[in-house]
Short mmCIF file of C-alpha atoms in Angstrom, two decimals:
data_model
loop_
_atom_site.label_atom_id
_atom_site.label_comp_id
_atom_site.label_asym_id
_atom_site.label_seq_id
_atom_site.Cartn_x
_atom_site.Cartn_y
_atom_site.Cartn_z
CA MET R 1300 -14.28 -29.59 51.95
CA SER R 1301 -14.53 -33.67 51.67
CA GLU R 1302 -11.54 -35.07 49.69
CA LYS R 1303 -13.83 -35.04 45.96
CA ASN R 1304 -14.05 -31.71 46.44
CA ARG R 1305 -10.74 -31.34 46.52
CA GLU R 1306 -9.53 -33.29 43.61
CA GLY R 1307 -12.43 -31.96 41.55
CA LYS R 1308 -11.13 -27.61 42.21
CA ARG R 1309 -8.12 -29.37 42.40
CA THR R 1310 -8.88 -30.63 38.44
CA ALA R 1311 -11.25 -27.72 37.73
CA ARG R 1312 -7.56 -24.73 38.50
CA GLU R 1313 -5.72 -27.82 36.18
CA ARG R 1314 -7.89 -27.85 33.09
CA LEU R 1315 -7.82 -23.47 33.77
CA ALA R 1316 -4.06 -23.31 33.56
CA ASP R 1317 -3.46 -25.61 30.77
CA GLU R 1318 -6.65 -23.10 28.45
CA ARG R 1319 -4.76 -20.63 29.89
CA ALA R 1320 -1.02 -22.22 28.60
CA LYS R 1321 -2.85 -22.79 25.15
CA GLN R 1322 -4.79 -19.46 24.86
CA LYS R 1323 -0.35 -18.24 25.15
CA THR R 1324 0.77 -20.46 22.95
CA ALA R 1325 -1.77 -19.98 20.18
CA GLU R 1326 -1.41 -16.24 20.87
CA LYS R 1327 3.25 -16.66 21.01
CA ARG R 1328 2.22 -18.38 17.94
CA ARG R 1329 1.13 -15.73 15.97
CA ARG R 1330 2.90 -12.82 16.43
CA VAL R 1331 6.14 -14.73 14.78
CA LEU R 1332 3.62 -15.88 12.29
CA ILE R 1333 3.58 -11.89 12.00
CA VAL R 1334 6.86 -11.18 12.24
CA GLY R 1335 7.70 -14.07 10.28
CA ALA R 1336 5.85 -12.81 7.64
CA SER R 1337 7.02 -9.06 7.71
CA VAL R 1338 11.02 -10.57 7.25
CA VAL R 1339 9.98 -12.97 4.13
CA CYS R 1340 8.08 -9.59 2.99
CA VAL R 1341 11.40 -7.40 3.38
CA LEU R 1342 13.36 -10.01 2.96
CA GLY R 1343 11.64 -10.78 -0.85
CA LEU R 1344 12.67 -7.52 -1.50
CA ALA R 1345 16.31 -8.07 -0.63
CA ALA R 1346 16.62 -10.94 -2.67
CA VAL R 1347 14.79 -9.60 -6.72
CA ILE R 1348 17.10 -5.82 -5.79
CA GLY R 1349 19.82 -7.44 -8.08
CA VAL R 1350 17.08 -8.98 -10.51
CA ILE R 1351 15.22 -5.98 -11.14
CA ALA R 1352 18.88 -3.89 -11.47
CA ALA R 1353 19.51 -6.82 -13.87
CA ASN R 1354 17.11 -6.14 -16.01
CA SER R 1355 16.38 -2.51 -15.88
CA GLY R 1356 17.21 -1.75 -18.60
CA LYS R 1357 15.22 -4.41 -20.81
CA ASP R 1358 11.71 -3.09 -21.28
CA LYS R 1359 12.50 0.18 -20.21
CA ALA R 1360 10.81 3.39 -22.08
CA SER R 1361 11.84 5.50 -23.75
CA GLY R 1362 11.59 8.58 -24.88
CA PRO R 1363 11.72 12.54 -22.96
CA VAL R 1364 10.27 12.18 -18.84
CA VAL R 1365 6.82 13.13 -19.28
CA ALA R 1366 5.28 14.11 -15.52
CA PRO R 1367 2.18 14.04 -15.03
CA SER R 1368 0.29 17.18 -14.76
CA GLY R 1369 0.51 19.38 -11.13
CA ALA R 1370 2.75 16.18 -10.09
CA ASN R 1371 5.28 18.33 -7.91
CA GLY R 1372 8.71 17.30 -5.66
CA GLN R 1373 11.81 16.33 -6.82
CA ASP R 1374 11.97 15.39 -10.40
CA SER R 1375 8.41 15.93 -10.34
CA LEU R 1376 7.56 12.46 -8.94
CA ALA R 1377 5.32 12.86 -6.71
CA VAL R 1378 1.07 13.27 -7.54
CA PRO R 1379 -0.40 15.45 -5.05
CA VAL R 1380 -4.32 14.52 -3.19
CA GLY R 1381 -5.27 17.60 -1.32
CA LYS R 1382 -4.93 21.36 -0.31
CA GLU R 1383 -1.15 22.19 -0.56
CA GLY R 1384 -2.09 24.54 3.31
CA ALA R 1385 -2.71 20.88 5.22
CA THR R 1386 -0.70 21.00 8.04
CA SER R 1387 0.90 17.83 7.80
CA THR R 1388 2.28 15.54 4.72
CA LEU R 1389 1.44 11.56 3.98
CA VAL R 1390 3.91 9.57 2.06
CA VAL R 1391 2.99 7.11 -0.07
CA TRP R 1392 5.26 5.21 -1.56
CA GLU R 1393 3.11 1.69 -3.68
CA ASP R 1394 2.91 -0.57 -6.12
CA PHE R 1395 -0.96 -1.57 -8.05
CA ARG R 1396 0.43 -4.77 -8.14
CA CYS R 1397 1.08 -5.25 -4.46
CA PRO R 1398 -1.16 -6.75 -2.43
CA GLY R 1399 0.59 -5.05 0.68
CA CYS R 1400 -0.50 -1.79 -0.78
CA LYS R 1401 -4.04 -3.61 -1.17
CA ALA R 1402 -4.06 -4.54 2.78
CA PHE R 1403 -3.24 -0.62 3.31
CA GLU R 1404 -5.53 1.35 1.24
CA ALA R 1405 -9.01 -1.14 2.65
CA ALA R 1406 -8.16 0.52 6.28
CA TYR R 1407 -6.34 3.90 6.04
CA ARG R 1408 -8.72 4.21 2.72
CA PRO R 1409 -11.74 6.51 4.84
CA THR R 1410 -9.69 8.26 7.31
CA ILE R 1411 -7.57 9.81 4.38
CA HIS R 1412 -10.20 10.76 2.17
CA GLU R 1413 -11.19 12.47 5.78
CA LEU R 1414 -8.89 14.08 6.33
CA THR R 1415 -7.62 14.95 2.79
CA GLY R 1416 -11.33 16.60 2.91
CA SER R 1417 -11.24 18.90 5.60
CA GLY R 1418 -7.89 20.67 4.07
CA LYS R 1419 -5.99 18.56 7.09
CA LEU R 1420 -4.03 16.11 5.19
CA LYS R 1421 -2.20 15.71 1.92
CA VAL R 1422 -1.08 12.76 0.08
CA GLU R 1423 2.14 13.18 -2.16
CA TYR R 1424 1.76 8.85 -3.80
CA HIS R 1425 5.17 7.93 -5.67
CA LEU R 1426 4.74 5.01 -7.85
CA ALA R 1427 6.75 1.90 -7.97
CA THR R 1428 7.21 -1.01 -9.80
CA ILE R 1429 8.22 -4.00 -7.56
CA ILE R 1430 6.52 -6.60 -8.22
CA ASP R 1431 7.03 -6.38 -11.60
CA GLY R 1432 10.66 -6.89 -10.64
CA ASN R 1433 9.82 -10.08 -8.52
CA MET R 1434 6.91 -11.60 -10.78
CA GLY R 1435 7.84 -10.44 -14.07
CA GLY R 1436 5.61 -8.35 -16.13
CA THR R 1437 4.66 -4.91 -16.64
CA GLY R 1438 1.61 -4.97 -15.06
CA SER R 1439 3.50 -2.60 -12.27
CA ARG R 1440 4.47 0.32 -14.15
CA ASN R 1441 1.50 -0.15 -16.78
CA ALA R 1442 -1.16 1.00 -14.54
CA ALA R 1443 1.37 3.56 -12.61
CA ASN R 1444 1.11 5.65 -15.76
CA ALA R 1445 -2.35 4.65 -16.12
CA ALA R 1446 -2.77 6.81 -13.18
CA ALA R 1447 -0.62 9.00 -14.51
CA CYS R 1448 -2.81 9.90 -17.26
CA ALA R 1449 -5.88 9.58 -14.98
CA GLN R 1450 -4.32 12.83 -12.93
CA ASP R 1451 -3.26 14.23 -16.12
CA ALA R 1452 -7.47 14.44 -16.43
CA GLY R 1453 -7.89 15.50 -13.12
CA LYS R 1454 -9.02 12.19 -12.08
CA PHE R 1455 -6.63 10.75 -10.28
CA PRO R 1456 -7.79 9.75 -7.17
CA ALA R 1457 -11.01 7.58 -7.79
CA TYR R 1458 -9.04 5.80 -10.97
CA HIS R 1459 -5.93 5.14 -7.98
CA ASP R 1460 -8.93 3.28 -5.40
CA VAL R 1461 -10.33 2.12 -8.48
CA LEU R 1462 -7.45 -0.26 -9.37
CA TYR R 1463 -6.40 -1.15 -5.56
CA GLU R 1464 -10.59 -3.19 -5.84
CA ASN R 1465 -9.48 -4.32 -8.31
CA GLN R 1466 -6.14 -5.82 -7.94
CA PRO R 1467 -5.33 -8.65 -9.29
CA GLU R 1468 -3.51 -12.10 -7.63
CA GLU R 1469 0.16 -10.91 -7.21
CA THR R 1470 1.53 -13.68 -9.31
CA SER R 1471 -0.83 -12.02 -11.93
CA ASP R 1472 -0.11 -9.70 -14.10
CA ASP R 1473 -3.69 -8.55 -15.50
CA TYR R 1474 -2.53 -4.36 -15.35
CA ALA R 1475 -0.10 -5.53 -17.82
CA GLU R 1476 -2.85 -5.73 -20.12
CA ASN R 1477 -4.60 -1.57 -21.52
CA GLY R 1478 -7.51 -2.97 -22.12
CA LYS R 1479 -7.85 -3.98 -18.05
CA LEU R 1480 -7.35 -0.97 -17.30
CA LEU R 1481 -9.08 1.47 -20.02
CA GLU R 1482 -11.80 -1.45 -18.82
CA LEU R 1483 -11.68 -0.05 -14.81
CA ALA R 1484 -12.06 3.78 -16.27
CA LYS R 1485 -15.30 3.43 -17.07
CA LYS R 1486 -15.90 3.35 -13.73
CA VAL R 1487 -14.23 6.36 -13.63
CA ASP R 1488 -16.79 9.55 -14.21
CA GLY R 1489 -15.72 11.43 -17.47
CA LEU R 1490 -12.45 9.09 -17.68
CA ASP R 1491 -13.31 7.40 -20.94
CA THR R 1492 -11.85 9.74 -23.16
CA PRO R 1493 -10.09 9.89 -26.14
CA ALA R 1494 -7.22 11.38 -24.40
CA PHE R 1495 -6.69 9.97 -21.66
CA ARG R 1496 -7.14 6.30 -24.49
CA THR R 1497 -4.28 7.75 -25.88
CA CYS R 1498 -2.51 7.90 -23.16
CA VAL R 1499 -2.89 5.09 -21.70
CA GLU R 1500 -2.29 3.14 -25.17
CA LYS R 1501 1.27 5.27 -26.57
CA GLY R 1502 2.39 4.46 -22.45
CA THR R 1503 3.41 8.82 -22.23
CA HIS R 1504 4.07 8.39 -18.65
CA ASN R 1505 6.41 5.07 -18.97
CA THR R 1506 9.61 6.71 -18.50
CA TRP R 1507 8.40 9.43 -16.42
CA VAL R 1508 7.10 5.92 -13.70
CA ASP R 1509 10.54 4.38 -14.79
CA LYS R 1510 12.12 6.91 -12.83
CA SER R 1511 10.24 6.95 -9.85
CA ALA R 1512 10.87 3.07 -9.63
CA ALA R 1513 14.40 4.06 -9.57
CA ALA R 1514 14.27 6.93 -6.96
CA PHE R 1515 11.90 3.88 -5.12
CA ARG R 1516 14.98 1.57 -5.55
CA ASN R 1517 17.50 4.32 -4.63
CA GLY R 1518 15.41 5.54 -1.50
CA GLY R 1519 16.20 2.84 1.15
CA PHE R 1520 12.75 1.43 1.72
CA SER R 1521 12.00 -1.95 2.61
CA GLY R 1522 9.07 -2.37 0.56
CA THR R 1523 6.12 -1.33 -0.68
CA PRO R 1524 3.84 0.38 1.18
CA THR R 1525 6.38 2.33 2.11
CA VAL R 1526 4.07 5.14 3.98
CA LEU R 1527 5.62 8.23 5.88
CA LEU R 1528 4.21 11.41 8.11
CA ASP R 1529 5.82 14.40 8.16
CA GLY R 1530 8.88 12.81 8.34
CA LYS R 1531 8.43 9.39 9.85
CA ASN R 1532 7.34 6.09 9.04
CA ILE R 1533 3.99 4.89 10.88
CA TYR R 1534 3.73 1.90 8.61
CA GLN R 1535 6.85 -0.05 10.90
CA ASP R 1536 4.26 1.37 13.73
CA ARG R 1537 2.29 -1.73 14.77
CA THR R 1538 0.61 0.52 17.04
CA MET R 1539 -0.72 2.72 13.99
CA THR R 1540 -4.69 2.69 12.94
CA PRO R 1541 -6.42 4.00 11.40
CA ALA R 1542 -8.12 5.92 14.18
CA LYS R 1543 -4.57 7.36 15.80
CA LEU R 1544 -3.37 8.59 12.51
CA LYS R 1545 -6.46 10.77 12.45
CA GLN R 1546 -5.25 11.23 15.67
CA GLN R 1547 -2.02 12.96 15.31
CA VAL R 1548 -2.96 14.94 12.10
CA GLU R 1549 -5.94 16.44 14.15
CA ALA R 1550 -3.23 17.04 16.56
CA ALA R 1551 -1.07 19.26 14.18
CA ALA R 1552 -3.48 21.00 12.78
CA LYS R 1553 -4.85 22.01 15.91
CA GLY R 1554 -0.63 22.92 16.35
#
């Protein structure tokens, strides 16, 4: 082999090695950014716990705790979706202003709908208000109250999805406006009724929402969404996918 050919092959190998090194560096940087973003979210929650607690008495709903129709679990703080006899239970702690909750919904919603529809999975939704404490405002609580009002009307799943599909920017408190929540109700067949409007405008379930938010703060959770499948936190599992969730639920259903 000529010196020129050997030099050409050496150069090609070096270029390939350089390219692989760049790809590894880029992948490492990507992983660091993902982990870093997760840590910031956790630290952000930890930093505002004191703010939430300090403001827990401000703008707090008063009056009796009125749980929405069909709510169950401890203190009737869970909104159930799916058949009671389902083999697996998915517990979801969420905030309607939370971008991470919207991302979870976008990725997992079709699978969750399929599994609840087939009777293999029951979901228990718990509503939190950490973004109100972080960013200020009452949009998390007002949206949660409206969702509870939708539960009274038997329309929780559909309205729940509409709230996430139309979620405003995290820094925007659009859901503090009852008019916005009532406008979105028109997207759900049969929900825009006088009873629903009255429930939203009077904040019928606000005290129940506050109690749910307190349960979240006292539950030792690191943030929203917190997603537990039969007691195991699957949202912290980096390998979890909708397909894997479906596989696990179907395996449990087969026994």
